[in-house]
Coordinates of C-alpha atoms and ligand atoms in Angstrom, one line a residue:
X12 CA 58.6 -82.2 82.0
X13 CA 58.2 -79.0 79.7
X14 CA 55.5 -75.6 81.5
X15 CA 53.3 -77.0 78.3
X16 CA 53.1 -80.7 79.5
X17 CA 52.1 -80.2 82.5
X18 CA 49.2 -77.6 81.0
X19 CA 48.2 -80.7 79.0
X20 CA 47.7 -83.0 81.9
X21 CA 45.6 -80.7 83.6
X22 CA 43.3 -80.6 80.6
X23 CA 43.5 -84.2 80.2
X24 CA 42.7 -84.8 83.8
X25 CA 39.7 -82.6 83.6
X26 CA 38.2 -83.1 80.0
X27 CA 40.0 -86.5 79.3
X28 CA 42.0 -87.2 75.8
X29 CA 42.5 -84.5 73.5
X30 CA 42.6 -84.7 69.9
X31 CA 45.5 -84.4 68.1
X32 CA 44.6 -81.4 66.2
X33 CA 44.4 -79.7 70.0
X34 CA 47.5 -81.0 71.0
X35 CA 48.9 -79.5 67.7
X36 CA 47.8 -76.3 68.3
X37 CA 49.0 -76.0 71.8
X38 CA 52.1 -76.8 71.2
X39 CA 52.6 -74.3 68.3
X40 CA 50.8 -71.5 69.4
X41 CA 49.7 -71.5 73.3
X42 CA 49.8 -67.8 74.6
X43 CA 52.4 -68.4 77.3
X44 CA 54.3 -72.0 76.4
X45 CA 53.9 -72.3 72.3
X46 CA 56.6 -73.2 70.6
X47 CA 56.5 -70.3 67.8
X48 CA 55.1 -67.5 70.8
X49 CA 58.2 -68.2 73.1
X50 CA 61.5 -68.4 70.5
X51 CA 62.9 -67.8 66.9
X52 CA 63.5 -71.4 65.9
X53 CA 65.2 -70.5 62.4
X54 CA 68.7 -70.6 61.5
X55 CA 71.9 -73.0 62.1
X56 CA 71.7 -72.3 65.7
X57 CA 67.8 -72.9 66.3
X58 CA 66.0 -76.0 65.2
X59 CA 65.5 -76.0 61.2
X60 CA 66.3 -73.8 58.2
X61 CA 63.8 -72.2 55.7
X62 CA 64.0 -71.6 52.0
X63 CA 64.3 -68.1 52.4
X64 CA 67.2 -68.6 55.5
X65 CA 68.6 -70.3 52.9
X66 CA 69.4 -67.8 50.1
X67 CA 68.6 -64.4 49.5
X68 CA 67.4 -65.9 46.2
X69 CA 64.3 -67.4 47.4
X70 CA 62.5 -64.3 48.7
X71 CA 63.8 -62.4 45.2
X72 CA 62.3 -64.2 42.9
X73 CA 59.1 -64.5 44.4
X74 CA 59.2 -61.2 45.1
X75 CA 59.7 -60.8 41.2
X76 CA 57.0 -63.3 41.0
X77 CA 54.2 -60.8 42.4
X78 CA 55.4 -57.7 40.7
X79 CA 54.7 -60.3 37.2
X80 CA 51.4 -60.8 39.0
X81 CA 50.6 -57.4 39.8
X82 CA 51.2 -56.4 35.7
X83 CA 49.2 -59.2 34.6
X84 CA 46.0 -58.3 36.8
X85 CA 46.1 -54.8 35.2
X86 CA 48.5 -53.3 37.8
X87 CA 45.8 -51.9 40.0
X88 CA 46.8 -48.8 41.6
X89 CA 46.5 -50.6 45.1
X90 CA 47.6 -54.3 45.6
X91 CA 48.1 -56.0 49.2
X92 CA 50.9 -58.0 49.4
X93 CA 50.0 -60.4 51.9
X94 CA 52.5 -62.9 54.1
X95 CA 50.9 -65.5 55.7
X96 CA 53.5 -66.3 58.8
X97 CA 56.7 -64.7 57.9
X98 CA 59.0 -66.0 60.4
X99 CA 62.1 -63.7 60.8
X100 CA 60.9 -61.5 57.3
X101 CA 63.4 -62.6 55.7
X102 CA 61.5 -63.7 52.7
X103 CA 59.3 -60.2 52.5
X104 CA 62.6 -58.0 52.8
X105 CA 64.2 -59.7 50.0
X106 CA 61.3 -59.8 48.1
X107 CA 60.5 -56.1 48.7
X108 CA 64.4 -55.2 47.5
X109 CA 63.9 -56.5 44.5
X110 CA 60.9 -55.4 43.2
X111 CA 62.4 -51.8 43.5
X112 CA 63.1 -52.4 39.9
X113 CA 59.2 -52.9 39.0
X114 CA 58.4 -49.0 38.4
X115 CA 55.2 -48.4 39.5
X116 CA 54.7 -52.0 41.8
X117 CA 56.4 -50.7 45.1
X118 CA 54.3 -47.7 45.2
X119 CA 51.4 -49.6 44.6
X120 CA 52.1 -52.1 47.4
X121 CA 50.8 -52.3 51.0
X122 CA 52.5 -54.7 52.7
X123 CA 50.3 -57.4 55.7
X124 CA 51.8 -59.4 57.7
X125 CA 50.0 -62.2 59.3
X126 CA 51.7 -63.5 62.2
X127 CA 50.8 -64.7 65.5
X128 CA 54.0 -64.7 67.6
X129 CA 55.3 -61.9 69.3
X130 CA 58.9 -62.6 69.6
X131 CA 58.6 -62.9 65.8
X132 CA 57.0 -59.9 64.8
X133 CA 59.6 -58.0 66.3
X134 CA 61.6 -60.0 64.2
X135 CA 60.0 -59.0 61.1
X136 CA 59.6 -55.4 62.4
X137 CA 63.5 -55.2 62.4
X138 CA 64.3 -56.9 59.5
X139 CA 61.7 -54.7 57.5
X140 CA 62.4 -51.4 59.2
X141 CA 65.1 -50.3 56.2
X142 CA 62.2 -50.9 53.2
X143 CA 60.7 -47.6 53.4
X144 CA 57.2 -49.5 53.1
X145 CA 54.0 -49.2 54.8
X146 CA 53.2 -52.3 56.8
X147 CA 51.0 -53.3 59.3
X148 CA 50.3 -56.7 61.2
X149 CA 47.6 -58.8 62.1
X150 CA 47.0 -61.7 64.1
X151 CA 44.6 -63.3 61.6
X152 CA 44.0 -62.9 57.5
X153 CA 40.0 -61.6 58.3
X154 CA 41.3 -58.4 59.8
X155 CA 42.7 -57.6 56.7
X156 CA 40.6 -55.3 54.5
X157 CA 39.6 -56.4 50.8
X158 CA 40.6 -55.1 48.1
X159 CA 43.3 -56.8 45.4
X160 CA 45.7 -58.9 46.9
X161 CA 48.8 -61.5 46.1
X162 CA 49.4 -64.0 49.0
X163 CA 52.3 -65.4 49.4
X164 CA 53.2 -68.3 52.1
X165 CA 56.2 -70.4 52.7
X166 CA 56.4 -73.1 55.1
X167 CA 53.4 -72.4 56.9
X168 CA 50.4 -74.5 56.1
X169 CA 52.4 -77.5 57.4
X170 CA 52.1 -76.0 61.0
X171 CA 48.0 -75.7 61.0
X172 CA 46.6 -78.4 63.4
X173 CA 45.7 -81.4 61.8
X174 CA 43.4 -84.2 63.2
X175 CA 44.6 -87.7 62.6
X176 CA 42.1 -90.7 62.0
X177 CA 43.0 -94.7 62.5
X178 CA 40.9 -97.4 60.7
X179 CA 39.8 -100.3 62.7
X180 CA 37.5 -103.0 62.1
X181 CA 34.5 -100.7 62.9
X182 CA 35.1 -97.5 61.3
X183 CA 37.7 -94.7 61.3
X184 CA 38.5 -93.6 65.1
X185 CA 40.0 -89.8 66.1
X186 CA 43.2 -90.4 67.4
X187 CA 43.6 -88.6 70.9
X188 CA 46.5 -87.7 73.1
X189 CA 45.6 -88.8 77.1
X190 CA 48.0 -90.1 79.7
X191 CA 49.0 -93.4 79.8
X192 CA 49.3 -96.3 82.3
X193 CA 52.8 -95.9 82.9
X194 CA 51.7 -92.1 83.4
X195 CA 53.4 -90.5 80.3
X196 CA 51.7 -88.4 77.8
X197 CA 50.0 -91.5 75.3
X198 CA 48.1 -91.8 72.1
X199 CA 45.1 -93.1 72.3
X200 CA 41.8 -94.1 70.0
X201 CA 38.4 -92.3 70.4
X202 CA 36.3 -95.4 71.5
X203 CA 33.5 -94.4 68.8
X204 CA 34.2 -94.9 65.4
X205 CA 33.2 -91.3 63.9
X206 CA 29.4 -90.5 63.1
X207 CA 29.6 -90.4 59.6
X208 CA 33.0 -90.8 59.2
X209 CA 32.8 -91.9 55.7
X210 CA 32.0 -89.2 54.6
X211 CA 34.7 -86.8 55.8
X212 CA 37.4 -89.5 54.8
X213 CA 38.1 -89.2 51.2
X214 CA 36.1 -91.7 48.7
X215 CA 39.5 -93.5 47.5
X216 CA 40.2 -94.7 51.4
X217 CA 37.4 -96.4 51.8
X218 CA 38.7 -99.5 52.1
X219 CA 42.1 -99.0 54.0
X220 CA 43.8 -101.9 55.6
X221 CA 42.9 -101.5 59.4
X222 CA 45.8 -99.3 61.0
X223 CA 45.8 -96.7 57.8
X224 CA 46.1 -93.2 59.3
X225 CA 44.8 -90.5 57.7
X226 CA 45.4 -86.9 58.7
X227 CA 42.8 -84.5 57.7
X228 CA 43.7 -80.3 57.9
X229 CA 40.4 -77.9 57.5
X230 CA 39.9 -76.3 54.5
X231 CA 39.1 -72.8 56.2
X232 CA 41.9 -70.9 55.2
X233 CA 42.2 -72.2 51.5
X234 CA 38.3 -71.2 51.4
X235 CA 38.5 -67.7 52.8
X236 CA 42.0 -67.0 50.9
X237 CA 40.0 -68.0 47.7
X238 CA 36.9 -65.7 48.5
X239 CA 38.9 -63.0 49.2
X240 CA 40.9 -63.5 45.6
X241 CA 37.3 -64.1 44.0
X242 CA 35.8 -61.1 45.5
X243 CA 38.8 -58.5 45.0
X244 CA 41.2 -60.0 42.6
X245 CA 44.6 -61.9 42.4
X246 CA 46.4 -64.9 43.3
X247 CA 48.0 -66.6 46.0
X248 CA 51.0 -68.4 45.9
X249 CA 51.6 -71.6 48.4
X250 CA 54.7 -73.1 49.0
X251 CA 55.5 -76.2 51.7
X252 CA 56.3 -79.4 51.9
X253 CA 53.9 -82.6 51.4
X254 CA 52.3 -84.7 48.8
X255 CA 50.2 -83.9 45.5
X256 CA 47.9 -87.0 45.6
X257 CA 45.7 -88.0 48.8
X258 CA 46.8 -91.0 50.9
X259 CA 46.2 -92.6 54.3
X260 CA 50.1 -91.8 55.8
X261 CA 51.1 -90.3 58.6
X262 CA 53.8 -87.4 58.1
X263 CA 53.4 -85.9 62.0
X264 CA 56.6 -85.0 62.9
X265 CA 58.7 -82.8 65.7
X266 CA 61.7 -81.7 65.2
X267 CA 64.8 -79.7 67.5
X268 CA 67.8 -78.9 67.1
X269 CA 67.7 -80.3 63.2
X270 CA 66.6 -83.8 64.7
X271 CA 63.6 -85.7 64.7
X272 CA 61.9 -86.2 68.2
X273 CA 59.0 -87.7 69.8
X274 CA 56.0 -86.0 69.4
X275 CA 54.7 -86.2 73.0
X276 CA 58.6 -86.1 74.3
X277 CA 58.7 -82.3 74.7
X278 CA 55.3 -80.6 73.9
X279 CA 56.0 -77.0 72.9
X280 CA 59.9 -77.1 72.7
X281 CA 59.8 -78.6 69.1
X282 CA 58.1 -77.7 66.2
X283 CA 55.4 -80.0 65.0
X284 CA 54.5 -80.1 61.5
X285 CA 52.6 -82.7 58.9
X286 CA 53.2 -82.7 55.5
X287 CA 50.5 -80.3 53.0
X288 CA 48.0 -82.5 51.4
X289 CA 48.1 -80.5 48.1
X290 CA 45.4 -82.4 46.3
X291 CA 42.9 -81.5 49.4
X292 CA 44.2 -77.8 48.8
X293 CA 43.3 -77.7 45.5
X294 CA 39.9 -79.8 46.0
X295 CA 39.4 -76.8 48.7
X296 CA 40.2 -73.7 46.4
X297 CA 38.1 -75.5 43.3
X298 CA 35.2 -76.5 45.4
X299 CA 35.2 -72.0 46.6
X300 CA 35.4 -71.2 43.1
X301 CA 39.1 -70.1 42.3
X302 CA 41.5 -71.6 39.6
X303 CA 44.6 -73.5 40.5
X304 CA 47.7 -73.4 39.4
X305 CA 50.2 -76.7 39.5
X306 CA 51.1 -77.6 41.7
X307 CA 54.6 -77.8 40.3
X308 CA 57.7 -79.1 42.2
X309 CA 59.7 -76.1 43.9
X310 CA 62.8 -77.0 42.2
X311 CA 61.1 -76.4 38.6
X312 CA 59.4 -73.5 39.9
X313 CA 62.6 -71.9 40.7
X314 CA 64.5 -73.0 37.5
X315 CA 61.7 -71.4 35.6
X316 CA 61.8 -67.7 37.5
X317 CA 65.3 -67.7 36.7
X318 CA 67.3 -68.8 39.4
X319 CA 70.1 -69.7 37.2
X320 CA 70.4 -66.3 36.0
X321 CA 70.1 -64.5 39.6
X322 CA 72.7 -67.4 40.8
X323 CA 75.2 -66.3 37.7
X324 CA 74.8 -62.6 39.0
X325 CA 75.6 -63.3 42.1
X326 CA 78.8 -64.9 41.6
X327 CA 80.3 -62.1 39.6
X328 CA 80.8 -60.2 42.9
X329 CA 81.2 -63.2 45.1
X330 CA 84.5 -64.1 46.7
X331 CA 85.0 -67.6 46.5
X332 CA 83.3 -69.0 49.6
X333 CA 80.4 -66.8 48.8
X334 CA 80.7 -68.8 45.9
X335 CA 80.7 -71.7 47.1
X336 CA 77.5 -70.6 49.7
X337 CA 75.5 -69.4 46.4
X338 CA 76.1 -72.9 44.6
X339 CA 75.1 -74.7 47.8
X340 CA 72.0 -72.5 48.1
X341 CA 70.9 -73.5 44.9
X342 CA 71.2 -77.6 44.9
X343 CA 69.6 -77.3 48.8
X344 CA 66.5 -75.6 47.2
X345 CA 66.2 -76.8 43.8
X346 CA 68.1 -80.3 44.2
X347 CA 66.1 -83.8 44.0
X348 CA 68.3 -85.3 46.8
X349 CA 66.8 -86.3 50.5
X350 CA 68.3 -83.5 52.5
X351 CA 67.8 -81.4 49.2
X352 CA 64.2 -79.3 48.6
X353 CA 63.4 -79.1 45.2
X354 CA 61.6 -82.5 45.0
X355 CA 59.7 -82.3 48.2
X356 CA 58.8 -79.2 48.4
X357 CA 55.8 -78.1 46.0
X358 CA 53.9 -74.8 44.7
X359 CA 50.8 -74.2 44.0
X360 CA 48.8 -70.7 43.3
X361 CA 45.4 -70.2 43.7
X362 CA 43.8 -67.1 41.9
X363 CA 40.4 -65.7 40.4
X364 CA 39.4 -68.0 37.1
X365 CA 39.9 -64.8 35.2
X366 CA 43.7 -64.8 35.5
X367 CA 45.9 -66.2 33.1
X368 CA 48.2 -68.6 33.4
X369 CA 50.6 -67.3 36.0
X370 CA 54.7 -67.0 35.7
X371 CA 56.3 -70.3 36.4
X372 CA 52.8 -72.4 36.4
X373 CA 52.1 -72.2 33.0
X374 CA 52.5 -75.8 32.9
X375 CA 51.5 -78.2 35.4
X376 CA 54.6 -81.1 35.6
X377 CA 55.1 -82.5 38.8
Ligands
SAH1073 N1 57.6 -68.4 56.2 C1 58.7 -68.4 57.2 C2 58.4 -69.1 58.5 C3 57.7 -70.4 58.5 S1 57.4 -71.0 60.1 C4 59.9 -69.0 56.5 O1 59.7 -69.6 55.4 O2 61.0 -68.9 57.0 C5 55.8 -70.6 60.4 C6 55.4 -69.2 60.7 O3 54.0 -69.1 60.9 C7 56.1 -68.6 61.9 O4 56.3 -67.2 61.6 C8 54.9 -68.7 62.9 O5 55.1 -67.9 64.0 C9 53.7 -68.5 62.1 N2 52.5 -69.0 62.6 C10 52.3 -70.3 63.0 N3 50.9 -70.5 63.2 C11 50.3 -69.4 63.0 C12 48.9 -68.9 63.0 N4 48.0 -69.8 63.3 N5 48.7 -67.7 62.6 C13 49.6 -66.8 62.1 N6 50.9 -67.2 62.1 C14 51.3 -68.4 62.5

C-alpha cells in the first residue's frame, strides 16, 4: 500500500467517501506523497514522454510563436511570458533559444514560471540557468503581477482535478472514492442525486442513457487567464490532449512506467490525467469575454509554424541516426496514428477580442 493510500483511508474513515476531484488532487499534488511533488516522471526512463521531451522542435516553434505574438500586439516594451507547469523546462529553454533571433523580443521578456513541485523547479532552474533571462517562480498564476502577457501551457490542464458524475434513474450522482467491502480503495455513488444537477451538466446530456459519465473540470483558470489577457493584453496558447465537442465519456486514466494502471491501484505513484474538454474551454474563455482561437489539431498547428522547414535544417548537420531521431520526432508529434500526437492532441489560444487572427489559427479546421 503506497504513504498516499494509507492518508486516503484515514480521511475516508473520518469524513467518509471522497470525491473524485479530491482524490485527483491528492494524488497529483499532496505536499509530502503527490505524485508531481516527490519525482520527475518525464523521459524514457520515468513514466511518459512530452511533446517538448520529444524534440527540440516543439518548444522552438512555439517559442517563435510568441515572439509573432509579441509583434502583433504592438511589441510592448514589457511582455510576461508565462508557463503554466513546465515540467523539466525543457519547452521554455528551447523556446527562449530561439527567439534570440527576434531583435528586440528577448529583451522585452520576463520570463514566470508556474509550478508547484519542488523537485521540479529545480529542474527547470537547471535547465534555464544558461538563458541569461530573468525568471522567477510562483506556486500559483494570481501571484503574478499584470501587465501584458503570452501564456503558454503544454500538457497541463489534463492534470487539474476533475469531478466525475454518473446518471441513474434519479438524477446525476458525484462519483466518490471510499473503501470497499473487501476493504480496498472503491468507487462509489453519492447517494443524492445532485441539487440542481441539471443545471451544471451541459443541456445536450440531458437525456443520457443511465450509466453515462460525465466529467466536469472548473472553469477557474480559463476565467482568470482570460481576465488577466482582457485587462493587460495578449494571448494564451493551450495545448493537451482531449476532445473538441462535449460528451458524457470517461477519459480518467493513470499511467507508470508508459502503461496504463488502475486508478485506485497506486494513489500517488502514477500520474492521473482526463482528457481537456476543449469545447467547455472555449465556452469558459467566451463566457469571461476573450476571443478564441481553433482549436486546431497539434499536427496542423505544427505543419503551419513550419516544422518542415526547422526539420529540413536540422538534418543538414545531423549524422544519420540524428536523422533518423529528427524524422521520428516529427511523425510522433504531428502523425495521425494511435501512439502518434498530432490527431489527439489539440491547440487552442485564447486572447483579448482586439487581436488578430493569431500565427497558425488563422483558420479553424479540426
Ligand atoms: N509542460 C510540461 C509538463 C507537463 S506535466 C511538458 O510538456 O513536459 C504537468 C506539469 O504541471 C508538471 O510540471 C507539474 O508539476 C505541474 N503541475 C501540476 N499541477 C499543478 C498545479 N496545480 N499548479 C502548478 N503546477 C502544477
Amino acid at each position: 500500500m503506497t504513504p498516499l493510500e494509507l492518508e486516503i483511508r484515514r480521511i475516508v474513515a473520518a469524513e467518509g467517501p471522497m470525491p473524485v476531484s479530491r482524490f485527483m488532487a491528492l494524488c497529483l499534488g499532496h505536499p509530502l506523497h503527490g505524485y508531481y511533488v516527490t519525482r520527475d516522471p518525464f523521459g524514457a526512463s520515468g513514466d511518459f514522454i512530452t511533446a517538448p521531451e520529444i524534440s527540440q522542435m516543439f518548444g522552438e516553434l512555439i517559442g517563435l510563436w510568441a515572439a509573432a505574438v509579441w509583434e502583433q500586439m504592438g511589441a510592448p516594451r514589457r511582455i510576461r511570458l508565462i508557463e503554466l507547469g513546465p515540467g523539466r523546462g525543457t519547452l521554455m529553454a528551447d523556446a527562449l533559444r530561439a527567439t534570440k533571433l527576434a531583435p528586440g523580443f528577448q529583451a522585452a521578456v520576463r520570463v514566470h514560471l508556474v509550478e508547484t513541485s519542488p523537485v521540479l523547479r529545480r529542474h527547470q532552474k537547471g535547465m534555464l540557468a544558461g538563458s541569461n533571462m530573468p525568471i522567477v517562480w510562483h506556486g500559483d498564476l494570481a501571484e503574478i503581477p499584470e501587465g501584458p502577457a503570452i501564456v503558454v501551457t503544454n500538457e497541463f490542464l489534463d492534470a487539474l482535478p476533475i469531478e466525475q458524475l454518473v446518471r441513474t434513474e434519479r438524477g446525476w450522482h458525484q462519483r466518490m472514492i471510499g473503501v470497499g467491502t473487501d476493504g480496498r480503495l472503491a468507487f462509489a455513488l453519492h447517494p443524492e442525486a445532485m441539487p440542481g444537477g441539471q443545471s451544471i451538466v451541459p443541456e445536450s446530456q440531458g437525456e443520457a442513457p443511465v450509466g453515462a459519465v460525465l466529467e466536469l473540470r472548473s472553469d477557474r483558470l480559463i476565467t482568470e487567464i482570460s481576465a488577466r489577457l482582457l485587462a493587460s493584453g495578449g494571448a494564451a496558447l493551450v495545448i493537451d490532449y482531449g476532445h473538441v465537442e462535449s460528451g458524457a465519456g470517461e477519459t480518467l486514466q493513470a499511467v507508470a512506467q508508459h502503461r496504463f494502471v488502475g486508478v485506485l491501484e497506486t494513489p500517488g505513484e502514477a500520474d492521473l490525467t482526463a482528457h481537456v474538454d476543449f469545447a467547455a474551454l472555449s465556452r469558459a474563455a467566451v463566457r469571461a469575454g476573450a476571443r478564441v482561437h481553433g482549436p486546431l489539431r497539434q499536427g496542423e498547428f505544427l505543419r503551419r509554424l513550419g516544422i518542415e522547414t526547422r526539420a529540413e535544417r536540422l538534418l543538414r548537420q545531423a549524422t544519420p541516426s540524428q536523422a533518423a531521431d529528427i524524422r521520428a520526432a516529427v511523425r510522433r508529434l504531428t502523425g495521425s496514428g494511435p501512439n502518434e500526437m498530432g490527431d489527439l492532441f489539440k491547440v487552442i489560444a485564447i486572447a483579448a477580442p482586439g487581436l488578430g487572427p493569431l500565427p497558425g489559427l488563422e483558420e479553424a479546421v479540426v
